[in-house]
Coordinates of C-alpha atoms and ligand atoms in Angstrom, one line a residue:
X26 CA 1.9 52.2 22.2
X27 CA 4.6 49.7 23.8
X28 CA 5.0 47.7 20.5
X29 CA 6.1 45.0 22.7
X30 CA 2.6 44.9 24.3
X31 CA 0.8 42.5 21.8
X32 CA -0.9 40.0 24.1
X33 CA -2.7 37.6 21.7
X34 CA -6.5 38.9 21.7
X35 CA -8.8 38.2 19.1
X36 CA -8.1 41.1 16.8
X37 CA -5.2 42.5 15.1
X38 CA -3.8 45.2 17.3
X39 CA -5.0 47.7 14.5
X40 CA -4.0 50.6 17.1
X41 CA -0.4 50.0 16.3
X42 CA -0.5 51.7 12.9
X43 CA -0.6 55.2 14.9
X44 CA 2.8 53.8 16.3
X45 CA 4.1 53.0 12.7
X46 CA 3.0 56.6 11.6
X47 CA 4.4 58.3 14.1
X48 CA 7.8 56.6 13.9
X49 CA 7.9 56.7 10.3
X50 CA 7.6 60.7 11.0
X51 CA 10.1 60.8 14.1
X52 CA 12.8 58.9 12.5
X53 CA 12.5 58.8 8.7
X54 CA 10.4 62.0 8.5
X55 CA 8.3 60.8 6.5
X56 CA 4.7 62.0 6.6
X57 CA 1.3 60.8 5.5
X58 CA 1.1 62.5 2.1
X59 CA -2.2 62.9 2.4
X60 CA -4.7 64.4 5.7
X61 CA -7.3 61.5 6.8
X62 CA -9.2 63.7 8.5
X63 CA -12.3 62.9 6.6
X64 CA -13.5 66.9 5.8
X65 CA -9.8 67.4 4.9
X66 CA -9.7 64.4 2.7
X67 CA -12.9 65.4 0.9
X68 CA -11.7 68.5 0.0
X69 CA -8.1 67.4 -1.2
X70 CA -9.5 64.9 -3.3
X71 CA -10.9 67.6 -5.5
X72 CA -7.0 68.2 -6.0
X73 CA -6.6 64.8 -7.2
X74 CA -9.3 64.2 -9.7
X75 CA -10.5 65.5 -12.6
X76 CA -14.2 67.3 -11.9
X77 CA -16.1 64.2 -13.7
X78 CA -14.9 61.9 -11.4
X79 CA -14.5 64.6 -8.2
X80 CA -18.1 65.5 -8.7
X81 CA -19.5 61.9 -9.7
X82 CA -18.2 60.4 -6.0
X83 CA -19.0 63.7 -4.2
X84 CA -22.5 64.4 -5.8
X85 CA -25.7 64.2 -3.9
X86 CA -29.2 64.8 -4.6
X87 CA -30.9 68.0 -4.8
X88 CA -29.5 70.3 -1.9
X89 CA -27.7 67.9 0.0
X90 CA -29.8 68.0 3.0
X91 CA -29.8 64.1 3.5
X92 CA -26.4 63.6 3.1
X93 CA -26.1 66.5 5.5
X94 CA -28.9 64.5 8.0
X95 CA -27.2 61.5 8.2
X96 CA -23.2 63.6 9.6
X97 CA -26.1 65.0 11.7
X98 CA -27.6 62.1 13.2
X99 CA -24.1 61.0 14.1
X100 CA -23.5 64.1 15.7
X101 CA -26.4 63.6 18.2
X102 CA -25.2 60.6 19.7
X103 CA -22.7 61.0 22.1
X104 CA -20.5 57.9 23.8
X105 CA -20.1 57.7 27.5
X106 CA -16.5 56.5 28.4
X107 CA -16.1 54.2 31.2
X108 CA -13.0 54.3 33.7
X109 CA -10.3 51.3 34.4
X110 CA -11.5 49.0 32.8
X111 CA -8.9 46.3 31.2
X112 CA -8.8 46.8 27.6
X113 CA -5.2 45.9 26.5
X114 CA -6.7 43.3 24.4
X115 CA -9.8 44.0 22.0
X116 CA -11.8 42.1 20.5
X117 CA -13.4 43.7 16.9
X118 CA -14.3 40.4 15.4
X119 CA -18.0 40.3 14.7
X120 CA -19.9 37.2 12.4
X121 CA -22.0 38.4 9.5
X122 CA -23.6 36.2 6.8
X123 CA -21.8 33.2 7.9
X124 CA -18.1 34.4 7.8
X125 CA -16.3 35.9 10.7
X126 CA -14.4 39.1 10.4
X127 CA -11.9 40.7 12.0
X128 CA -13.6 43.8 12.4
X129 CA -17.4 45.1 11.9
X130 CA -16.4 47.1 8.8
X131 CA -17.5 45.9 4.6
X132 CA -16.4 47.8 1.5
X133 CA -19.5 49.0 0.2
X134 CA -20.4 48.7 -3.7
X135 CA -19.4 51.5 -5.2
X136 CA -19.3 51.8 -9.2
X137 CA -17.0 53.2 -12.3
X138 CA -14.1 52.8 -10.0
X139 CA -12.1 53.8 -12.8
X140 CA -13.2 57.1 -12.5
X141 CA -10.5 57.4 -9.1
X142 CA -7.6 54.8 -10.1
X143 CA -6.3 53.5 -13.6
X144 CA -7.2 49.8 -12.0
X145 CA -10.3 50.8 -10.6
X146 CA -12.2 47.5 -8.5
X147 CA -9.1 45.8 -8.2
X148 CA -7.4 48.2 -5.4
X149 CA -10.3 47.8 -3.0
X150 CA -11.0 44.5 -3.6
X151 CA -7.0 43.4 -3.1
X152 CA -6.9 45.6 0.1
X153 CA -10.2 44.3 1.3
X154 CA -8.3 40.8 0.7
X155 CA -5.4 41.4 2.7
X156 CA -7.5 42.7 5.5
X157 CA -10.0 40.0 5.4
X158 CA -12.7 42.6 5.6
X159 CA -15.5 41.7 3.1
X160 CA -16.0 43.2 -0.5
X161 CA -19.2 44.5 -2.2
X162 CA -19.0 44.7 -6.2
X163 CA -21.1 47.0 -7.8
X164 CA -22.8 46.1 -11.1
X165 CA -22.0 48.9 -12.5
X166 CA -17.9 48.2 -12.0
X167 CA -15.3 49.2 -14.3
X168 CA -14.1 45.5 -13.9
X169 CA -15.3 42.5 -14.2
X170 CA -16.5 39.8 -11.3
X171 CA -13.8 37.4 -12.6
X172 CA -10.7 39.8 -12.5
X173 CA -12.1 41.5 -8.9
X174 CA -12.6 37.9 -7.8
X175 CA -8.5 37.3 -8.5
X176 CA -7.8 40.2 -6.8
X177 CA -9.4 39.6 -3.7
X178 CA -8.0 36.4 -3.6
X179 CA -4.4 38.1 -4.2
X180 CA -4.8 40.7 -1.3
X181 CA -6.1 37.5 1.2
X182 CA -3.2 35.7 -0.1
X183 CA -0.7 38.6 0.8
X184 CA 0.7 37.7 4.7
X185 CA 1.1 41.2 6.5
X186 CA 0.6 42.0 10.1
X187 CA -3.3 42.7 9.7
X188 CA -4.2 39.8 8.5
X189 CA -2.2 36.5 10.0
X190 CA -4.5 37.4 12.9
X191 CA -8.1 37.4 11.1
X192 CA -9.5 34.1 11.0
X193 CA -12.3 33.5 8.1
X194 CA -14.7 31.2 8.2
X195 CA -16.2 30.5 5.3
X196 CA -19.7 28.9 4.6
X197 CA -20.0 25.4 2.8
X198 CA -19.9 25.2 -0.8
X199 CA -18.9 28.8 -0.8
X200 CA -14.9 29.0 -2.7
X201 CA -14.2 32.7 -1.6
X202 CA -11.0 32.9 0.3
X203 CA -11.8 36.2 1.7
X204 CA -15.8 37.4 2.1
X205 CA -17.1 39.0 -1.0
X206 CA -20.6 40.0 -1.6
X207 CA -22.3 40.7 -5.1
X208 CA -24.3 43.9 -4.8
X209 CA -26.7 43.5 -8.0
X210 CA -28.7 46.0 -9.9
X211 CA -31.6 44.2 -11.7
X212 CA -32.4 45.0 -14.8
X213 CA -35.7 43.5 -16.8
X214 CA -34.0 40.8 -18.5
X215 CA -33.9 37.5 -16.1
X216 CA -31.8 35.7 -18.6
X217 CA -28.8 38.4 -18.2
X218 CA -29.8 38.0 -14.6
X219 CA -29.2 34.9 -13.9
X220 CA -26.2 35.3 -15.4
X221 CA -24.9 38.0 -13.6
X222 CA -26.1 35.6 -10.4
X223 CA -24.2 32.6 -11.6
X224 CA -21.0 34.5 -12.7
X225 CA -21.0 35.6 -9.1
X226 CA -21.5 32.4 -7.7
X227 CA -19.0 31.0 -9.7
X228 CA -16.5 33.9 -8.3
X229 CA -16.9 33.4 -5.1
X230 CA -19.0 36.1 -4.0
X231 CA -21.9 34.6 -1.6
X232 CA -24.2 37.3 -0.8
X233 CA -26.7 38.6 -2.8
X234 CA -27.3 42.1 -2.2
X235 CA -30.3 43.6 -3.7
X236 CA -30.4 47.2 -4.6
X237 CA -33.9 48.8 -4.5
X238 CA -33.6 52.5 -3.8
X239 CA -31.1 53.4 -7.4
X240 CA -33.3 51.8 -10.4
X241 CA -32.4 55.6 -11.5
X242 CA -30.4 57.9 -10.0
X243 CA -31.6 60.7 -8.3
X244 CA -31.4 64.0 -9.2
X245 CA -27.8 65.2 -8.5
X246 CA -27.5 69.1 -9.6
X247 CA -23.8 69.0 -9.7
X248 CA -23.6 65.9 -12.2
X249 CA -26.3 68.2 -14.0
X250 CA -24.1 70.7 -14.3
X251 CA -21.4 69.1 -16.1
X252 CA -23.3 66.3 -17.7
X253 CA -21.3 63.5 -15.8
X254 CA -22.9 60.5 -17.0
X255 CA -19.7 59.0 -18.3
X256 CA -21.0 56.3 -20.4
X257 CA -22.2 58.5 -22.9
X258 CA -18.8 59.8 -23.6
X259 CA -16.4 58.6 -25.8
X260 CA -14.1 55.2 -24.1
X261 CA -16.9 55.0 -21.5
X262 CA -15.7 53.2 -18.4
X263 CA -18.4 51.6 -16.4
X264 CA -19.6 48.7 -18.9
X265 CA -17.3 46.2 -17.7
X266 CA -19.8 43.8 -15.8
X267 CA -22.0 43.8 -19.3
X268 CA -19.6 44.0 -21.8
X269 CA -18.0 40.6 -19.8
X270 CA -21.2 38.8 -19.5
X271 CA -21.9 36.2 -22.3
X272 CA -25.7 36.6 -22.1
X273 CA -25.8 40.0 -22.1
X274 CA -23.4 40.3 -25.2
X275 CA -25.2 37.4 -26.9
X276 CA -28.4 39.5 -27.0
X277 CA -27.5 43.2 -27.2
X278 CA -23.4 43.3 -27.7
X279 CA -23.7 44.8 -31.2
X280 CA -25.9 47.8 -29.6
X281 CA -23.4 48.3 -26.6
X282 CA -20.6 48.6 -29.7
X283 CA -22.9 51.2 -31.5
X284 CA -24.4 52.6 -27.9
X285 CA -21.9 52.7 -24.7
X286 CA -25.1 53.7 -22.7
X287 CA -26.7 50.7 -23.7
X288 CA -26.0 48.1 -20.4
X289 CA -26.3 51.0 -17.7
X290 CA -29.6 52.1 -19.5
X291 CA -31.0 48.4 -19.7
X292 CA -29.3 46.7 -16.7
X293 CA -28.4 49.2 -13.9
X294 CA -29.8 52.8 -13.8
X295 CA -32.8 51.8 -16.5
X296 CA -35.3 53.7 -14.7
X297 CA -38.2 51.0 -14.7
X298 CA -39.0 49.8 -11.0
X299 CA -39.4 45.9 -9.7
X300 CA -41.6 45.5 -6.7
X301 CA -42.1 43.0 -4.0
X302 CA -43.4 41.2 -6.0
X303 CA -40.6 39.7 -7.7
X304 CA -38.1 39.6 -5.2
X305 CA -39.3 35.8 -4.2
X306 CA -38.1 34.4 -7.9
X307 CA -35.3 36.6 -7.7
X308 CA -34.6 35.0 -3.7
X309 CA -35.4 31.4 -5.3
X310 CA -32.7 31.8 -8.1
X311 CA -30.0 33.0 -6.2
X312 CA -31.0 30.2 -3.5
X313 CA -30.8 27.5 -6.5
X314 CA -27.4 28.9 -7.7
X315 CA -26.0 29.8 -4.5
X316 CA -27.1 26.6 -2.6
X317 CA -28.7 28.5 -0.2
X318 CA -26.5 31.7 0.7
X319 CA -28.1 34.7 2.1
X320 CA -29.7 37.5 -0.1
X321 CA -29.8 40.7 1.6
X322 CA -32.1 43.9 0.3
X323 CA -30.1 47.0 0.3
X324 CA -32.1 50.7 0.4
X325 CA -34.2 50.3 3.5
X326 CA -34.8 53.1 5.6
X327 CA -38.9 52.2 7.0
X328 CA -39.9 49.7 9.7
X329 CA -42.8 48.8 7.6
X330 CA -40.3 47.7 4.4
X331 CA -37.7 46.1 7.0
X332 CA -40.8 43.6 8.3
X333 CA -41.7 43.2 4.7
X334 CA -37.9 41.7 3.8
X335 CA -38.2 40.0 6.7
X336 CA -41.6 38.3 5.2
X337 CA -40.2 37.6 1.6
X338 CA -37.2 35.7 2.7
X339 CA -34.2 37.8 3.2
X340 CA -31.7 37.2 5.7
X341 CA -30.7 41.0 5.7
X342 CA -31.0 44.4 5.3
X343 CA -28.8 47.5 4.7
X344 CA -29.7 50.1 6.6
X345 CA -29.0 53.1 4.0
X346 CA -30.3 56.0 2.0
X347 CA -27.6 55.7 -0.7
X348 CA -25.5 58.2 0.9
X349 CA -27.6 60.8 0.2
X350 CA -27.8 60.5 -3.4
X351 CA -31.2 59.6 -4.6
X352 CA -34.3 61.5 -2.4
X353 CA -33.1 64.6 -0.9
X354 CA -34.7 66.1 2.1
X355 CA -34.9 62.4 3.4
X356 CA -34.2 61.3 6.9
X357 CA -30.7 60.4 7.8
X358 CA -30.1 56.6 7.9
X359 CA -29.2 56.4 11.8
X360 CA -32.0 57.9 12.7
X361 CA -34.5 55.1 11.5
X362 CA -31.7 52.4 12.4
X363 CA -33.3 51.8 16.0
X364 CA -36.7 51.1 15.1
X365 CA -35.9 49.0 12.7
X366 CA -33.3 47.4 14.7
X367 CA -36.2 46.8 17.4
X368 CA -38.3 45.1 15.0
X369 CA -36.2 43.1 12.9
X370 CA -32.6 43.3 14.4
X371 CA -32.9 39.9 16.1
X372 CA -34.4 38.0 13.1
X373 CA -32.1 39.5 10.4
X374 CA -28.6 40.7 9.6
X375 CA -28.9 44.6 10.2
X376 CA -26.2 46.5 8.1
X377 CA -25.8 49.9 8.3
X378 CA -24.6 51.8 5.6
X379 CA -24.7 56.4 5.1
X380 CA -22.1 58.7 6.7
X381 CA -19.6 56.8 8.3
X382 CA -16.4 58.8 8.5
X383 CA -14.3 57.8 12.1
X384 CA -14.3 55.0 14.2
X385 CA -16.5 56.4 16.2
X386 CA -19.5 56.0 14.1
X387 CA -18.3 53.0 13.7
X388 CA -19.4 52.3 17.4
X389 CA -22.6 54.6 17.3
X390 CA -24.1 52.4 14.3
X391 CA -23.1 48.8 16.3
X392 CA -24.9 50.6 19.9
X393 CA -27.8 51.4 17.7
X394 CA -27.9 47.3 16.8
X395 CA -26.2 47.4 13.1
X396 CA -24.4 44.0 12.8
X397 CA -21.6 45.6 10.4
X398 CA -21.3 48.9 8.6
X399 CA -20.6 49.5 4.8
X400 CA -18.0 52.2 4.1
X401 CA -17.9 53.9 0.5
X402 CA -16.7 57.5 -0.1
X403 CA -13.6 57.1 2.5
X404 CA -12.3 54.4 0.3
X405 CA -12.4 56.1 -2.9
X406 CA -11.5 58.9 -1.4
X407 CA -8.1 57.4 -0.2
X408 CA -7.7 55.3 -3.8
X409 CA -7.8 58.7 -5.4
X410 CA -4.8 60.0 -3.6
X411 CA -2.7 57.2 -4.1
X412 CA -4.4 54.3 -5.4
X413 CA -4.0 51.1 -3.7
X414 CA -1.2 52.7 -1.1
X415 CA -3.8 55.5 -0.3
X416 CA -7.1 53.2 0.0
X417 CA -5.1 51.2 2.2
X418 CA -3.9 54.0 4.3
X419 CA -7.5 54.9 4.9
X420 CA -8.3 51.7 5.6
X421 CA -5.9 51.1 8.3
X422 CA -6.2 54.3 9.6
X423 CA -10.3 53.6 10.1
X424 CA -9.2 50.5 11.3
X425 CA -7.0 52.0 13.9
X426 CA -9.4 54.8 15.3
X427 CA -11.7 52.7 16.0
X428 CA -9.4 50.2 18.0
X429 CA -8.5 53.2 19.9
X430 CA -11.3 54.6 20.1
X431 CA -12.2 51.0 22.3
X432 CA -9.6 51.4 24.0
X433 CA -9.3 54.8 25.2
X434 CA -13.5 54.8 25.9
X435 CA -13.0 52.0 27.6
X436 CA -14.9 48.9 25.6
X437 CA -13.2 45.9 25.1
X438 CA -15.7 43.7 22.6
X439 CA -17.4 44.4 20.2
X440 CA -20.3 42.3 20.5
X441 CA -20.2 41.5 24.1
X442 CA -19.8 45.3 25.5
X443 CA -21.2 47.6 22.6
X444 CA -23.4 46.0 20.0
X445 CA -27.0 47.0 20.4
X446 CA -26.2 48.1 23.9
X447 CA -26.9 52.1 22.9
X448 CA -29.0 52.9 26.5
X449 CA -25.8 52.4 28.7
X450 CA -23.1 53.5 25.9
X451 CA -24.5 56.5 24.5
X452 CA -26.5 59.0 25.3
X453 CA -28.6 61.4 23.0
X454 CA -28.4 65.2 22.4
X455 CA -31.5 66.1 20.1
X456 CA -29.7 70.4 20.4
X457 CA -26.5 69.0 19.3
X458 CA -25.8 71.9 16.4
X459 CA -23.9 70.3 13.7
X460 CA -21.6 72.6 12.2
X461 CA -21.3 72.8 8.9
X462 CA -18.0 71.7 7.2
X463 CA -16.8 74.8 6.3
X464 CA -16.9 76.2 10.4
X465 CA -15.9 73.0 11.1
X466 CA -12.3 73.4 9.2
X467 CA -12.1 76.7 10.8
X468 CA -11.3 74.8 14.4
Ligands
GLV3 C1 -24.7 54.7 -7.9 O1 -24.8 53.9 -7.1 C2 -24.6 56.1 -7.6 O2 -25.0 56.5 -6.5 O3 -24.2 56.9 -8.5

């Protein structure tokens, strides 16, 4: 932790916020207000937040057995450090979709952001900004794609130690200043569609990302409980997106006025399924608006629908059973990430997206062949504690574990010593017993 040992590598030395925490404890005695050790920050979050929002970021479907399969699968694979090898610099930069980032890691869209912070989208999109780490919006935001747009753009525009190092390279015609990504949920309306597609466009955000696996939610027993369906309460949150979409309000603004369930039930969580077979006009009109910038299906967990993407046109995939949320009982993600990494990871972007806590799955996902990972719950969980401070906290902290984690296990790149390289860096243990949170904080 010699602060003075910063040879110029190709990453930020993200390590060095363990120094700044541990000085700002030593000699200001100042602490962290908050744990980040994932299972403590889970459970201090339900400290933080009311239960609607507690249980809406926490719930999972049925029993909880998938969100319990993919900490599991983690668990099973195990890294094998190597010895003296030189790693004071490190190199975390990977390129996905065109722009290259300082590190493997993309907010994932997450909705109603609201719910955890009075500004809701605008905390993780600033922070993703000022770490030049890419930013997925969710449809079903409690902002608008214009005002998470401006602060994205604020947070890249913010110099701080993270990001004078992190070079982005942008794709033509594209005007984001950081990497954002539009995650869409389609409804049945093409017009409001469209739309939503050029509004992106327009914003910045250059990915298309599909989501297939949430036209309704899944059964979630503790939203049941408490009816948590916040748009059918009085000053819903969560109809930002439609209620700032001039096509959408054209048509059916006088109903959202008399109905605030009226855009999620039509345009996000409506409960009638697309197929395959309109996902080529939907790939043609984002190509049209977008001049050609990749659209990426999200929900895939099966070789067979991986190929099929493949077929129709997409340039990627995530990897990801929605956290957990929608088909209990379901395998976890990272189990299925290897064959489908074997059959489509060289043709198309692989992200991998369900369960990752610590930099080490971080490095477990990329051995397995993921080009990137989404993160969701450790964000919100850290904007609930202390809004943009405490997302960022988490952030850098992920950030940092990771970089150590290189360091200390002895990998110096990213793509050169790690990704898709899981037969010499891990190894598997199918016996691995997880144990279950509640032993776990017991240690
Ligand atoms: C929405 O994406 C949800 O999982 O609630």
């Amino acid at each position: 932790m010699d602060p003075s040992n910063t040879p110029k590598g190709p990453s930020p030395h993200y390590s060095l916020y363990q120094r700044e925490l541990f000085r700002r404890g030593g000699e200001e005695g100042i602490l962290p207000s908050f744990s980040i050790h994932p299972d403590e920050l889970v459970e201090s979050t339900k400290q933080t937040l009311n239960n609607r929002a507690y249980f809406y970021a926490n719930s999972n479907a049925g029993l909880g057995w998938t969100d319990r399969a993919n900490r599991e699968a983690f668990y099973r694979w195990r890294i094998v450090p190597l010895a003296l090898r030189d790693t004071s610099t490190r190199d975390l930069t990977v390129t996905i979709l065109g722009h290259k980032i300082p590190a493997p890691i993309i907010f994932g869209p997450i909705g109603i952001n609201k719910l955890y912070s009075p500004l809701g989208e605008l905390v993780p999109a600033k922070v993703a900004g000022e770490l030049g780490l890419p930013y997925c919006l969710s449809t079903a935001a409690s902002q608008s794609i214009e005002d998470v747009a401006k602060a994205n753009d604020l947070g890249a525009s913010i110099k701080n130690e993270s990001n004078s190092v992190h070079q982005y390279s942008g794709p033509n015609g594209g005007n984001a200043q950081s990497p954002r990504f539009y995650q869409l949920y389609m409804g049945h309306d093409d017009d409001v569609t469209i739309s939503l597609l050029e509004r992106a466009w327009k914003s910045g955000f250059d990915v298309c990302m599909l989501t297939t696996d949430t036209w309704q939610l899944g059964w979630r027993p503790t939203d049941i409980n408490i009816a948590n369906y916040v748009f059918y309460y009085p000053g819903p949150v969560g109809n930002e997106v439609g209620a700032s979409d001039p096509v959408f309000m054209k048509k059916d603004g006088k109903e959202l006025l008399a109905d605030s369930g009226k855009w999620i039930d039509s345009s996000v969580w409506h409960g009638k399924a697309h197929t395959w077979k309109k996902i080529p006009w939907l790939i043609q009109q984002w190509k049209r608006i977008s001049k050609g910038r990749p659209f990426v299906i999200k929900g895939i967990q099966s070789v067979a629908d991986a190929v099929k993407a493949y077929e129709v046109g997409c340039e990627g995939i995530v990897v990801t059973n929605h956290a957990g949320r929608q088909v209990d009982g379901a395998i976890g993600s990272l189990e299925v990430l290897p064959d489908i990494v074997k059959a489509t990871g060289d043709k198309m972007t692989i992200i991998f997206d369900s369960g990752i806590r610590t930099g080490a799955d971080v490095f477990k996902a990329l051995a397995l062949g993921a080009h990137a990972v989404m993160i969701g719950r450790l964000y919100v969980w850290g904007m609930s504690h202390e809004g943009e401070h405490g997302c960022r906290h988490v952030l850098k902290s992920l950030l940092a574990d990771l970089d150590i984690l290189m360091t200390v296990a002895g990998y110096r790149s990213i793509s050169q010593d790690v990704c898709n390289r899981a037969a010499d860096v891990l190894r598997y243990n199918p016996s691995g017993v997880f144990p279950s949170p509640k032993e776990h904080a017991k240690l």
